[in-house]
Amino acid sequence: MERKALFITFEGPEGAGKSTQIALLRDYLADAGYKVVITREPGGTPLAEDFRNIVKHYHGSEPLYPATELLLFEAARVQHINYVIKPALESGAIVLCDRFTDSTAAYQGAGRTLNMDFLQQLNAFAADDCLPDLTLLIDLPVEIGLARAQHRAEGVENHNDRLEEEKIDFHHRVRDAYLQIAENEPQRVKVLDGTLEIAELFEQVKSRVTDALQRV
Ligand code: Z5A
């Protein structure tokens, strides 16, 4: 089969169902004969996974400054872009990435209220022209997503997730920021209803991805 490099990112508030849809899409595309790479942010390389562990679980006596958190996400991204995403795209793979630069805008920009213009410059610097062809934003009410995430965390020892533990206002700012990004960039960002059943939502994911594949 002809190789069609395509960079697809999945975004959304907590518990939106991104990982679930990515796994379904990977199997669907692989069965159709495409080379598929799935990855995530923060993470995707050994060092970026170490940074992930800090930003998600660090609860030491020296709190992370919001700017430190931002720079750790961007540092992880530089490793990830250069060691995973660019090589995969150059090999003709479809890359499915769980979170990317829109997460930084939503969580550190809107959630932590850091300077959005500066943050977008950092995003551009880290991404180094490697921008998504398609972003699927799985939207759902904050309360539903957090309930799902909490349910899943039950029974997981030392779950302690710094971002999940943020106040409800933080999560509302994150969701609103995502919807604003989608409004600003309707060509790239497609909003899907995360309250749908898994199979029904997957039909919409497939439809958006099929459209994108026809364009490359
Ligand atoms: N972050 C940031 O702040 N800045 C950045 O620049 C970047 C990231 C890149 C990554 O954590 C954290 O990093 C994240 C943002 C921040 N904040 N937090 N916390 P993560 O990767 O561990 O967490 P996540 O990305 O938020 O993923 P998630 O909570 O695991 O959600 P998900 O992948 O979207 O959902 P899921 O795992 O597919 O599903 C969650 C549960 O719901 C699970 O039990 C499913 O079985 C269930 N589910 C899934 N779909 C459905 C439907 N359709 N109906 C009902 N139930 C469903």
Short mmCIF file of C-alpha atoms and ligand atoms in Angstrom, two decimals:
data_model
loop_
_atom_site.label_atom_id
_atom_site.label_comp_id
_atom_site.label_asym_id
_atom_site.label_seq_id
_atom_site.Cartn_x
_atom_site.Cartn_y
_atom_site.Cartn_z
CA MET A 1 0.00 0.00 0.00
CA GLU A 2 1.07 3.56 -0.71
CA ARG A 3 2.47 5.24 2.41
CA LYS A 4 0.48 8.21 3.64
CA ALA A 5 2.22 10.12 6.40
CA LEU A 6 -0.34 11.89 8.55
CA PHE A 7 -0.03 13.47 11.96
CA ILE A 8 -3.22 13.19 14.03
CA THR A 9 -3.51 14.47 17.58
CA PHE A 10 -6.23 13.70 20.12
CA GLU A 11 -7.15 16.31 22.67
CA GLY A 12 -9.73 16.83 25.36
CA PRO A 13 -10.34 17.28 29.07
CA GLU A 14 -9.74 14.50 31.62
CA GLY A 15 -11.42 11.19 30.91
CA ALA A 16 -12.64 12.24 27.45
CA GLY A 17 -11.91 8.81 25.98
CA LYS A 18 -8.83 9.66 23.90
CA SER A 19 -6.82 6.54 24.75
CA THR A 20 -9.83 4.34 24.05
CA GLN A 21 -10.38 5.87 20.60
CA ILE A 22 -6.68 5.84 19.74
CA ALA A 23 -6.48 2.10 20.44
CA LEU A 24 -9.53 1.43 18.24
CA LEU A 25 -8.18 3.63 15.45
CA ARG A 26 -4.74 2.01 15.55
CA ASP A 27 -6.30 -1.43 15.03
CA TYR A 28 -8.62 -0.17 12.31
CA LEU A 29 -5.84 1.53 10.33
CA ALA A 30 -3.39 -1.33 10.82
CA ASP A 31 -6.02 -3.81 9.56
CA ALA A 32 -6.44 -1.56 6.51
CA GLY A 33 -2.69 -1.91 5.84
CA TYR A 34 -1.39 1.43 7.09
CA LYS A 35 1.76 1.78 9.12
CA VAL A 36 0.63 3.33 12.41
CA VAL A 37 2.61 4.74 15.32
CA ILE A 38 0.81 5.59 18.55
CA THR A 39 2.43 7.80 21.09
CA ARG A 40 1.59 10.32 23.80
CA GLU A 41 2.55 13.57 25.46
CA PRO A 42 4.16 14.10 27.75
CA GLY A 43 6.19 11.01 26.99
CA GLY A 44 7.08 8.81 24.04
CA THR A 45 10.84 8.58 24.76
CA PRO A 46 12.59 7.34 27.92
CA LEU A 47 13.63 10.84 28.99
CA ALA A 48 10.26 12.39 28.10
CA GLU A 49 8.60 9.63 30.19
CA ASP A 50 10.80 10.71 33.12
CA PHE A 51 9.56 14.29 32.69
CA ARG A 52 6.00 12.89 32.49
CA ASN A 53 6.47 11.23 35.85
CA ILE A 54 7.53 14.55 37.39
CA VAL A 55 4.72 16.69 35.96
CA LYS A 56 2.06 14.11 36.80
CA HIS A 57 3.20 12.73 40.12
CA TYR A 58 5.78 14.99 41.82
CA HIS A 59 4.52 15.78 45.31
CA GLY A 60 7.80 16.76 46.98
CA SER A 61 8.30 19.56 49.47
CA GLU A 62 9.40 22.01 46.74
CA PRO A 63 6.27 22.77 44.68
CA LEU A 64 6.71 23.05 40.92
CA TYR A 65 6.35 26.60 39.68
CA PRO A 66 3.84 26.83 36.81
CA ALA A 67 6.69 28.03 34.57
CA THR A 68 8.77 25.00 35.53
CA GLU A 69 5.87 22.75 34.67
CA LEU A 70 5.48 24.49 31.29
CA LEU A 71 9.18 24.09 30.47
CA LEU A 72 9.12 20.40 31.41
CA PHE A 73 6.22 19.80 29.01
CA GLU A 74 8.11 21.67 26.26
CA ALA A 75 11.38 19.86 26.99
CA ALA A 76 9.60 16.51 26.79
CA ARG A 77 8.08 17.64 23.48
CA VAL A 78 11.48 18.46 21.94
CA GLN A 79 12.71 14.93 22.71
CA HIS A 80 9.48 13.39 21.47
CA ILE A 81 9.30 15.36 18.21
CA ASN A 82 12.90 14.66 17.26
CA TYR A 83 13.20 11.02 18.34
CA VAL A 84 9.69 9.72 17.62
CA ILE A 85 7.28 11.90 15.65
CA LYS A 86 9.51 13.25 12.88
CA PRO A 87 11.19 9.88 12.17
CA ALA A 88 7.79 8.16 12.10
CA LEU A 89 6.34 10.70 9.66
CA GLU A 90 9.47 10.49 7.50
CA SER A 91 8.97 6.71 7.33
CA GLY A 92 5.44 7.28 5.95
CA ALA A 93 3.56 6.32 9.12
CA ILE A 94 0.28 7.68 10.40
CA VAL A 95 1.11 9.07 13.85
CA LEU A 96 -1.66 9.06 16.47
CA CYS A 97 -0.60 11.22 19.39
CA ASP A 98 -2.48 11.44 22.70
CA ARG A 99 -2.20 15.18 23.50
CA PHE A 100 0.11 17.76 21.93
CA THR A 101 0.58 21.54 21.85
CA ASP A 102 -3.14 22.30 22.35
CA SER A 103 -2.87 20.63 25.77
CA THR A 104 -0.19 23.16 26.71
CA ALA A 105 -2.40 26.04 25.60
CA ALA A 106 -5.39 24.62 27.51
CA TYR A 107 -3.68 23.43 30.72
CA GLN A 108 -0.73 25.81 31.19
CA GLY A 109 -2.19 28.77 29.27
CA ALA A 110 -5.82 28.74 30.40
CA GLY A 111 -5.55 26.43 33.43
CA ARG A 112 -2.42 27.94 34.99
CA THR A 113 -3.05 31.37 33.38
CA LEU A 114 0.48 31.67 31.95
CA ASN A 115 1.12 34.17 29.17
CA MET A 116 -0.51 32.65 26.08
CA ASP A 117 1.55 34.52 23.47
CA PHE A 118 4.84 33.47 25.02
CA LEU A 119 3.54 29.93 25.49
CA GLN A 120 2.57 29.69 21.82
CA GLN A 121 6.07 30.82 20.87
CA LEU A 122 7.47 28.03 23.03
CA ASN A 123 5.04 25.56 21.45
CA ALA A 124 6.20 26.59 17.99
CA PHE A 125 9.87 26.40 19.02
CA ALA A 126 9.43 22.89 20.48
CA ALA A 127 7.25 21.56 17.65
CA ASP A 128 9.77 22.84 15.07
CA ASP A 129 7.25 23.03 12.18
CA CYS A 130 5.89 19.57 12.94
CA LEU A 131 2.22 20.47 13.24
CA PRO A 132 -0.83 18.18 13.26
CA ASP A 133 -2.75 17.65 10.02
CA LEU A 134 -5.83 16.84 12.05
CA THR A 135 -6.78 17.29 15.69
CA LEU A 136 -9.75 15.43 17.14
CA LEU A 137 -11.01 17.27 20.18
CA ILE A 138 -13.17 14.95 22.25
CA ASP A 139 -15.31 17.31 24.26
CA LEU A 140 -17.45 16.49 27.28
CA PRO A 141 -18.66 18.16 30.47
CA VAL A 142 -15.88 18.43 33.04
CA GLU A 143 -17.88 16.61 35.73
CA ILE A 144 -18.43 13.56 33.53
CA GLY A 145 -14.77 13.34 32.52
CA LEU A 146 -13.49 13.73 36.09
CA ALA A 147 -15.92 11.08 37.33
CA ARG A 148 -14.61 8.68 34.69
CA ALA A 149 -11.00 9.45 35.59
CA GLN A 150 -11.73 9.00 39.32
CA HIS A 151 -13.53 5.74 38.71
CA ARG A 152 -10.58 4.44 36.71
CA ALA A 153 -8.12 5.56 39.44
CA GLU A 154 -9.93 3.57 42.15
CA GLY A 155 -7.76 0.71 43.28
CA VAL A 156 -4.62 2.17 41.63
CA GLU A 157 -2.02 2.52 44.36
CA ASN A 158 -0.37 5.98 44.74
CA HIS A 159 -2.45 7.47 41.93
CA ASN A 160 -1.68 11.06 43.09
CA ASP A 161 -2.18 12.92 39.82
CA ARG A 162 -1.20 16.62 40.24
CA LEU A 163 -3.32 17.90 37.34
CA GLU A 164 -6.38 15.75 37.96
CA GLU A 165 -6.36 17.02 41.55
CA GLU A 166 -6.74 20.67 40.45
CA LYS A 167 -9.91 22.53 41.43
CA ILE A 168 -13.00 22.34 39.25
CA ASP A 169 -12.50 25.93 37.96
CA PHE A 170 -9.16 24.89 36.50
CA HIS A 171 -10.82 22.09 34.53
CA HIS A 172 -13.56 24.43 33.29
CA ARG A 173 -10.92 26.86 32.00
CA VAL A 174 -9.21 23.95 30.23
CA ARG A 175 -12.41 22.84 28.52
CA ASP A 176 -13.34 26.40 27.49
CA ALA A 177 -9.86 26.95 26.07
CA TYR A 178 -10.12 23.81 23.95
CA LEU A 179 -13.44 24.95 22.51
CA GLN A 180 -11.92 28.34 21.74
CA ILE A 181 -9.00 26.71 19.92
CA ALA A 182 -11.48 24.69 17.84
CA GLU A 183 -13.41 27.86 17.00
CA ASN A 184 -10.18 29.61 15.96
CA GLU A 185 -8.92 26.70 13.81
CA PRO A 186 -11.93 24.88 12.36
CA GLN A 187 -9.93 23.42 9.46
CA ARG A 188 -7.55 21.52 11.71
CA VAL A 189 -9.59 20.92 14.87
CA LYS A 190 -12.77 18.82 14.72
CA VAL A 191 -14.92 18.64 17.85
CA LEU A 192 -16.48 15.29 18.70
CA ASP A 193 -19.07 14.55 21.38
CA GLY A 194 -17.35 12.58 24.14
CA THR A 195 -20.63 11.65 25.81
CA LEU A 196 -21.48 9.28 22.95
CA GLU A 197 -21.11 5.52 23.39
CA ILE A 198 -17.61 4.30 22.54
CA ALA A 199 -18.68 2.61 19.28
CA GLU A 200 -20.76 5.57 18.12
CA LEU A 201 -17.94 7.98 18.83
CA PHE A 202 -15.53 5.74 16.93
CA GLU A 203 -17.74 6.02 13.81
CA GLN A 204 -17.18 9.78 13.95
CA VAL A 205 -13.45 9.36 14.50
CA LYS A 206 -13.23 7.08 11.45
CA SER A 207 -15.19 9.52 9.34
CA ARG A 208 -12.88 12.45 10.20
CA VAL A 209 -9.77 10.37 9.62
CA THR A 210 -11.06 9.04 6.28
CA ASP A 211 -11.64 12.63 5.14
CA ALA A 212 -8.12 13.57 6.19
CA LEU A 213 -6.59 10.57 4.40
CA GLN A 214 -8.34 11.58 1.20
CA ARG A 215 -6.70 15.00 1.39
CA VAL A 216 -3.08 13.75 1.65
N1 Z5A B 1 -0.71 18.00 30.00
C1 Z5A B 1 -0.48 19.35 30.22
O1 Z5A B 1 -0.87 19.88 31.25
N2 Z5A B 1 0.21 20.05 29.28
C2 Z5A B 1 0.70 19.49 28.16
O2 Z5A B 1 1.33 20.18 27.34
C3 Z5A B 1 0.43 18.09 27.94
C4 Z5A B 1 -0.27 17.38 28.87
C5 Z5A B 1 0.94 17.43 26.69
C6 Z5A B 1 -1.46 13.74 30.95
O3 Z5A B 1 -2.06 12.79 31.71
C7 Z5A B 1 -1.66 15.04 31.70
O4 Z5A B 1 -0.74 15.99 31.22
C8 Z5A B 1 -3.04 15.57 31.45
C9 Z5A B 1 -2.82 16.90 30.72
C10 Z5A B 1 -1.41 17.22 31.04
N3 Z5A B 1 -3.69 15.95 32.65
N4 Z5A B 1 -4.09 15.30 33.52
N5 Z5A B 1 -4.44 14.79 34.44
P1 Z5A B 1 -2.71 11.45 31.18
O5 Z5A B 1 -2.20 11.14 29.81
O6 Z5A B 1 -2.54 10.40 32.21
O7 Z5A B 1 -4.22 11.80 31.26
P2 Z5A B 1 -5.23 12.18 30.14
O8 Z5A B 1 -4.53 12.54 28.89
O9 Z5A B 1 -6.13 13.20 30.74
O10 Z5A B 1 -5.94 10.86 29.83
P3 Z5A B 1 -7.09 10.18 30.57
O11 Z5A B 1 -7.60 10.84 31.78
O12 Z5A B 1 -6.50 8.82 30.73
O13 Z5A B 1 -8.28 10.25 29.59
P4 Z5A B 1 -8.53 9.66 28.16
O14 Z5A B 1 -7.36 8.97 27.56
O15 Z5A B 1 -9.08 10.79 27.40
O16 Z5A B 1 -9.68 8.62 28.42
P5 Z5A B 1 -9.66 6.99 28.41
O17 Z5A B 1 -8.51 6.49 29.22
O18 Z5A B 1 -9.85 6.49 27.05
O19 Z5A B 1 -11.04 6.76 29.18
C11 Z5A B 1 -11.19 7.16 30.53
C12 Z5A B 1 -12.24 6.21 31.18
O20 Z5A B 1 -13.51 6.43 30.57
C13 Z5A B 1 -11.92 4.72 31.01
O21 Z5A B 1 -12.34 4.05 32.14
C14 Z5A B 1 -12.76 4.34 29.78
O22 Z5A B 1 -13.12 3.00 29.78
C15 Z5A B 1 -13.97 5.24 29.92
N6 Z5A B 1 -14.53 5.67 28.62
C16 Z5A B 1 -13.84 5.96 27.49
N7 Z5A B 1 -14.67 6.33 26.51
C17 Z5A B 1 -15.91 6.30 27.03
C18 Z5A B 1 -17.21 6.58 26.50
N8 Z5A B 1 -17.37 7.02 25.24
N9 Z5A B 1 -18.27 6.45 27.30
C19 Z5A B 1 -18.11 6.03 28.59
N10 Z5A B 1 -16.92 5.73 29.16
C20 Z5A B 1 -15.83 5.87 28.38
#
